[in-house]
Tab-separated table of C-alpha atoms in Angstrom:
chain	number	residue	atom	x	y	z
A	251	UNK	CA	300.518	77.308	190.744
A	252	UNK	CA	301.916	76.759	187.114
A	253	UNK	CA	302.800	73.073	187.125
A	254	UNK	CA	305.522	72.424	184.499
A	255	UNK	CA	305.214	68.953	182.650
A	256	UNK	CA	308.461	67.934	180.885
A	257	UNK	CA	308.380	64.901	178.713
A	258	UNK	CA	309.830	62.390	177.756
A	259	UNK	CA	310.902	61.264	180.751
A	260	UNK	CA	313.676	59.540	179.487
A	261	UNK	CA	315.119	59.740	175.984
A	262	UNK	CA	317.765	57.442	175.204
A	263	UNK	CA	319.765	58.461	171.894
A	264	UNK	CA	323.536	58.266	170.898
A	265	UNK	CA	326.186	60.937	171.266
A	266	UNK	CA	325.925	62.782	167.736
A	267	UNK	CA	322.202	62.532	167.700
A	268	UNK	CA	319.841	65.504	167.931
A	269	UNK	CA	317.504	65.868	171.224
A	270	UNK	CA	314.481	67.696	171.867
A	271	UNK	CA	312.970	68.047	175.177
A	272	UNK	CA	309.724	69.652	175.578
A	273	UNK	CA	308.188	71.530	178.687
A	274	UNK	CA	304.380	72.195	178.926
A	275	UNK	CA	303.223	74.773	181.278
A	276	UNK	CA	299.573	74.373	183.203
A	277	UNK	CA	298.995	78.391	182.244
A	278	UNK	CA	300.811	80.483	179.902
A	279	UNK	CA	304.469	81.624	180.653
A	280	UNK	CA	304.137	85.346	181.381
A	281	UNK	CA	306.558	87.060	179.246
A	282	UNK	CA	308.313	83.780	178.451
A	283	UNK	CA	310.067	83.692	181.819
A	284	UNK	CA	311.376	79.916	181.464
A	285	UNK	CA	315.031	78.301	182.059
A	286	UNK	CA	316.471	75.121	180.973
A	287	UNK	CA	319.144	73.507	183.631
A	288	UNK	CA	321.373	70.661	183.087
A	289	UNK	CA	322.075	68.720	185.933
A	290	UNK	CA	324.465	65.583	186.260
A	291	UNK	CA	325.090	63.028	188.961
A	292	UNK	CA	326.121	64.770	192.655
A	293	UNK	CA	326.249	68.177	191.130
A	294	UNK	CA	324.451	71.390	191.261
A	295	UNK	CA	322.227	72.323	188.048
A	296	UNK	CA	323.739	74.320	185.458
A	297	UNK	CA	321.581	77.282	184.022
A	298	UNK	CA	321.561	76.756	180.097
A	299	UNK	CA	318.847	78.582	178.888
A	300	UNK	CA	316.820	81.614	180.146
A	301	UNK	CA	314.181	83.712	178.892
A	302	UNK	CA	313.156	80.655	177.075
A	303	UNK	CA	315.747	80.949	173.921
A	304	UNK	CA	318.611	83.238	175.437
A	305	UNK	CA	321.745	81.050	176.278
A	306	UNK	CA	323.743	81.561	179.376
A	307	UNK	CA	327.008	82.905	179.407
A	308	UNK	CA	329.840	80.239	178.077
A	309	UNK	CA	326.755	77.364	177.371
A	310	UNK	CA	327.715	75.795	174.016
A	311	UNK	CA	325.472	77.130	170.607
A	312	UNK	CA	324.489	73.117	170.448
A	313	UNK	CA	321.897	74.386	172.523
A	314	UNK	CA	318.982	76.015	172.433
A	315	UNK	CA	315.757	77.100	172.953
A	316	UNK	CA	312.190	78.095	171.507
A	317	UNK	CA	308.490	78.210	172.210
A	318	UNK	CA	306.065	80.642	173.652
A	319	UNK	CA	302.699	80.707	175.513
A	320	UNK	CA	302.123	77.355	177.501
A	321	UNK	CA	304.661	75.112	175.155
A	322	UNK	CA	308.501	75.174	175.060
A	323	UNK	CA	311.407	73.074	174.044
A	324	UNK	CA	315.020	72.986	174.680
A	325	UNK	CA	317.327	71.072	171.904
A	326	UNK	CA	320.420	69.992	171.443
A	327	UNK	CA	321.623	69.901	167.716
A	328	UNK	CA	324.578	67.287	167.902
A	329	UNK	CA	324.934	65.508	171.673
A	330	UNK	CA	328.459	65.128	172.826
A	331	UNK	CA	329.017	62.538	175.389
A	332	UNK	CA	328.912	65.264	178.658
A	333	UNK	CA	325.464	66.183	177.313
A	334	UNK	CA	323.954	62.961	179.205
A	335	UNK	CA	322.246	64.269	182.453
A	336	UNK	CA	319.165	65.317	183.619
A	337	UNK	CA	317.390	68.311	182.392
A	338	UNK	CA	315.016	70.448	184.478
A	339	UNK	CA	312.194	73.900	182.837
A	340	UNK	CA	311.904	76.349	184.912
A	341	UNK	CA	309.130	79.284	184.908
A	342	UNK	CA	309.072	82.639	187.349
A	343	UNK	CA	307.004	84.257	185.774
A	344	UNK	CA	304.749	83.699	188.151
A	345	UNK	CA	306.382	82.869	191.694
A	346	UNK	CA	309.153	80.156	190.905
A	347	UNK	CA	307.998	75.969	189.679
A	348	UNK	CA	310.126	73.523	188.183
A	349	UNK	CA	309.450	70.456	186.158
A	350	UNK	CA	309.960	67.304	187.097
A	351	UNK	CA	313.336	66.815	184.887
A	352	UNK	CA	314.108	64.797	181.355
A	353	UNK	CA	316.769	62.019	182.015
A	354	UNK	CA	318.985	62.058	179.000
A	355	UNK	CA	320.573	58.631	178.406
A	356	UNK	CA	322.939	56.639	176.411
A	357	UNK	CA	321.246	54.339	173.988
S	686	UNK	CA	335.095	84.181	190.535
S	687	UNK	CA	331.365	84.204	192.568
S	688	UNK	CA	331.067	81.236	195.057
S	689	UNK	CA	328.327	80.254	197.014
S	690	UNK	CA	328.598	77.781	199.960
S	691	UNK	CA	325.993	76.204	202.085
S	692	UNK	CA	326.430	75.105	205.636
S	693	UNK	CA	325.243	73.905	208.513
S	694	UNK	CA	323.935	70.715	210.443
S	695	UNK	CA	323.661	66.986	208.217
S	696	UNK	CA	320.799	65.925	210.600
S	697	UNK	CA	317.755	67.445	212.219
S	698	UNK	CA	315.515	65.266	214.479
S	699	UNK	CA	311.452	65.753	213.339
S	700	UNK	CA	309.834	68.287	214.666
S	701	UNK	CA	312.584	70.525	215.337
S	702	UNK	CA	314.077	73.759	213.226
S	703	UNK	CA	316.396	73.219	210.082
S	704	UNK	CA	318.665	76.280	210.144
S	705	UNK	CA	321.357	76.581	206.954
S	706	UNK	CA	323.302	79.401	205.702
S	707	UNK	CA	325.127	80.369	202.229
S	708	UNK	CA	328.337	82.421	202.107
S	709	UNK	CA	328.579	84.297	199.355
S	710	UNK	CA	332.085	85.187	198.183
S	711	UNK	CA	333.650	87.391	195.565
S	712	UNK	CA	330.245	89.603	195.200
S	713	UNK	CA	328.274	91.600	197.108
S	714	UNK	CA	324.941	90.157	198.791
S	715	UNK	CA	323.503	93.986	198.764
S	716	UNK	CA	324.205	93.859	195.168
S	717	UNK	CA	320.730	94.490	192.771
S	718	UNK	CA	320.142	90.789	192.585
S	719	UNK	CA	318.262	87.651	194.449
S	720	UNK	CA	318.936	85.351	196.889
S	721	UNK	CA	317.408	81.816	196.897
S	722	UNK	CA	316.833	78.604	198.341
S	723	UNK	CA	316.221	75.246	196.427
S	724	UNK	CA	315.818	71.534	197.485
S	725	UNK	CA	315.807	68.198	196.388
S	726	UNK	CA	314.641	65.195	198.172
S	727	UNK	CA	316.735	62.027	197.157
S	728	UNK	CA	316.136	60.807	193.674
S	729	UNK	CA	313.624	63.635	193.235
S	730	UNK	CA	313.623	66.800	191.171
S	731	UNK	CA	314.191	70.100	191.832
S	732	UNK	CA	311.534	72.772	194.717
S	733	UNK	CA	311.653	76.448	194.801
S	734	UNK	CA	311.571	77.162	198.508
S	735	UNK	CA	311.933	80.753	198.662
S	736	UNK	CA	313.706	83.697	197.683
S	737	UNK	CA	315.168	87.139	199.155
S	738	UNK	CA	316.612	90.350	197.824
S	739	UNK	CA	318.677	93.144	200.687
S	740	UNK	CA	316.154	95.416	199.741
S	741	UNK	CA	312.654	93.480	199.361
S	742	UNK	CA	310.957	90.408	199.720
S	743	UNK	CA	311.165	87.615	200.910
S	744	UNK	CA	308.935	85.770	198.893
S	745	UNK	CA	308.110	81.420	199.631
S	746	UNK	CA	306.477	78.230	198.484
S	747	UNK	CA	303.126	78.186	199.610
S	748	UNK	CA	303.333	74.388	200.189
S	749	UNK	CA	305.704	75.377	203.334
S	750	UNK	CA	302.591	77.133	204.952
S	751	UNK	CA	304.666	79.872	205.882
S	752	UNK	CA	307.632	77.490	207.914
S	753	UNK	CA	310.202	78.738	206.022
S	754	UNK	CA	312.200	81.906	207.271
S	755	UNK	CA	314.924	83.512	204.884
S	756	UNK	CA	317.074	86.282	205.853
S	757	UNK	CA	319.875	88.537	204.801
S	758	UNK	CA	323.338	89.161	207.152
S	759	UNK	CA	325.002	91.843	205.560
S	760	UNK	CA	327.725	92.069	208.014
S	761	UNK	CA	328.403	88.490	207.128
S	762	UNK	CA	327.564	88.633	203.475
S	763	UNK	CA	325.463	85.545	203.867
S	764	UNK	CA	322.156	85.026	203.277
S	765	UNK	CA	320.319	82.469	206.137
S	766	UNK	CA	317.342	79.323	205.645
S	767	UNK	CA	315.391	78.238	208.820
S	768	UNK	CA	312.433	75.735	208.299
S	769	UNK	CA	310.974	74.768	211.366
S	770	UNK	CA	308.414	71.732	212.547
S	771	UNK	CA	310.571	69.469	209.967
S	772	UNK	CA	309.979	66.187	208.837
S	773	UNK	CA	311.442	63.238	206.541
S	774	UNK	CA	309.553	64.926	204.077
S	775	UNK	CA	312.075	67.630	204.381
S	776	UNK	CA	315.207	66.087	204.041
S	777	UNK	CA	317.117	66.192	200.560
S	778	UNK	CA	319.952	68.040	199.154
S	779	UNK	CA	319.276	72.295	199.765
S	780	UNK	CA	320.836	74.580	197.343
S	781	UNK	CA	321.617	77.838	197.790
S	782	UNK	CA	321.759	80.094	194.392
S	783	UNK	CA	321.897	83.656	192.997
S	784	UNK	CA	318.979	84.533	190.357
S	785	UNK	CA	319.757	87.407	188.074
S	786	UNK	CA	316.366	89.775	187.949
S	787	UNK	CA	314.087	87.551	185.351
S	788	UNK	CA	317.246	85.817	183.937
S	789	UNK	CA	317.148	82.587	186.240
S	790	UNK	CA	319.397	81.241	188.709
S	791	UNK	CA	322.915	81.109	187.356
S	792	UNK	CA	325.284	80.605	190.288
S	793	UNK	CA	324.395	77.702	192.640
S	794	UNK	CA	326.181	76.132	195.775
S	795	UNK	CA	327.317	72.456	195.644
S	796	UNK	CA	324.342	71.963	198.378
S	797	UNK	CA	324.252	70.655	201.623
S	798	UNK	CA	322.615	67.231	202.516
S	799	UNK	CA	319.638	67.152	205.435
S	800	UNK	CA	318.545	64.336	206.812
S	801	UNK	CA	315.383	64.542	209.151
S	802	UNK	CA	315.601	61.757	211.391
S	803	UNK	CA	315.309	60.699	214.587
């Protein structure tokens, strides 16, 4: 199994603020196969990110995402206040793991 | 506008057979894409429990040693979850979602909640 480690896990910063969330992966990602997923309070996640630095349709350019191998990162440039949540990595390349989610807070 | 909705029973006693199902509406389950099943246990993150496509699989989490059924009603256009011998350790929020072939899952459900309990 490719455990996902996501840290910090919290990150307190104010709305205007740049945030970067990392992901570590247990074995390399094959063919970068990793999403980012927003999730807020009672709601489903939200796909933001797939293929590791391709955005999903109508996610805002504030976002975005890089690495390669076994390390990734998702950031977001300038946070607006709806940007608060939890945030979850996702590989399948190999079957399907998640991390175990970022909470993004309100300093 | 693609909509997925779960359904089907808040509680489950232990031991017995969690059976859910997702309608999916405005598409086409036999379309070229996959079919899958996520949970979350309160205040937890996110589990992969398995995935199905019309036309292969399905494929599960290993941890379930092999409780987990998924299936496809065409007829229906709904895809089905049954987990059976449950426990508390199996209640949480389930998601049902639509994965795009290596691009993620990018439609989800609202979810359900199941509580195992007697």
């Amino acid at each position: 199994e490719n455990v996902l480690t996501q840290s910090p896990g919290t990150l307190s910063l104010s709305p205007g603020e740049r945030a970067t969330l990392s992901c570590r992966a247990s074995q390399s990602v094959s063919s970068s196969y990793l999403a980012w997923y927003q999730q807020k309070p009672g709601q489903a996640p939200r796909l933001l990110i797939y293929d590791a630095s391709t955005r999903a349709t109508g996610i805002p350019d504030r976002f975005s995402g890089s690495g390669s191998g076994t390390d990734y990162t998702l950031t977001i440039s300038r946070l607006e206040p709806e940007d608060f949540a939890v945030y979850y990595c996702q590989q399948y390349g190999t079957s399907y793991t998640f991390g175990q989610g970022t909470k993004l807070e309100i300093k | 506008q693609v909509h997925l909705q779960e359904s089907g029973p808040g509680l489950v006693r232990p031991s017995e057979t969690l059976s859910l199902s997702c309608t999916v509406s405005s598409f086409s389950i036999t379309s070229d894409y996959y079919w899958a099943w996520i949970r979350q246990p309160p205040g937890k993150g996110l589990e992969w429990v398995g995935t199905i496509n019309h036309s292969g699989g399905p494929f599960y989490n290993p941890s379930l040693n092999t409780r987990a059924t998924i299936s496809v009603d065409t007829a229906r256009n709904q895809f089905s979850l049954r987990l059976t011998s449950v426990t508390v350790a199996d209640s949480g929020v389930y998601f049902c979602a639509r994965e795009v072939d290596d691009d993620g899952f990018d439609i989800w459900g609202r979810g359900t909640m199941v509580s195992v309990s007697s």
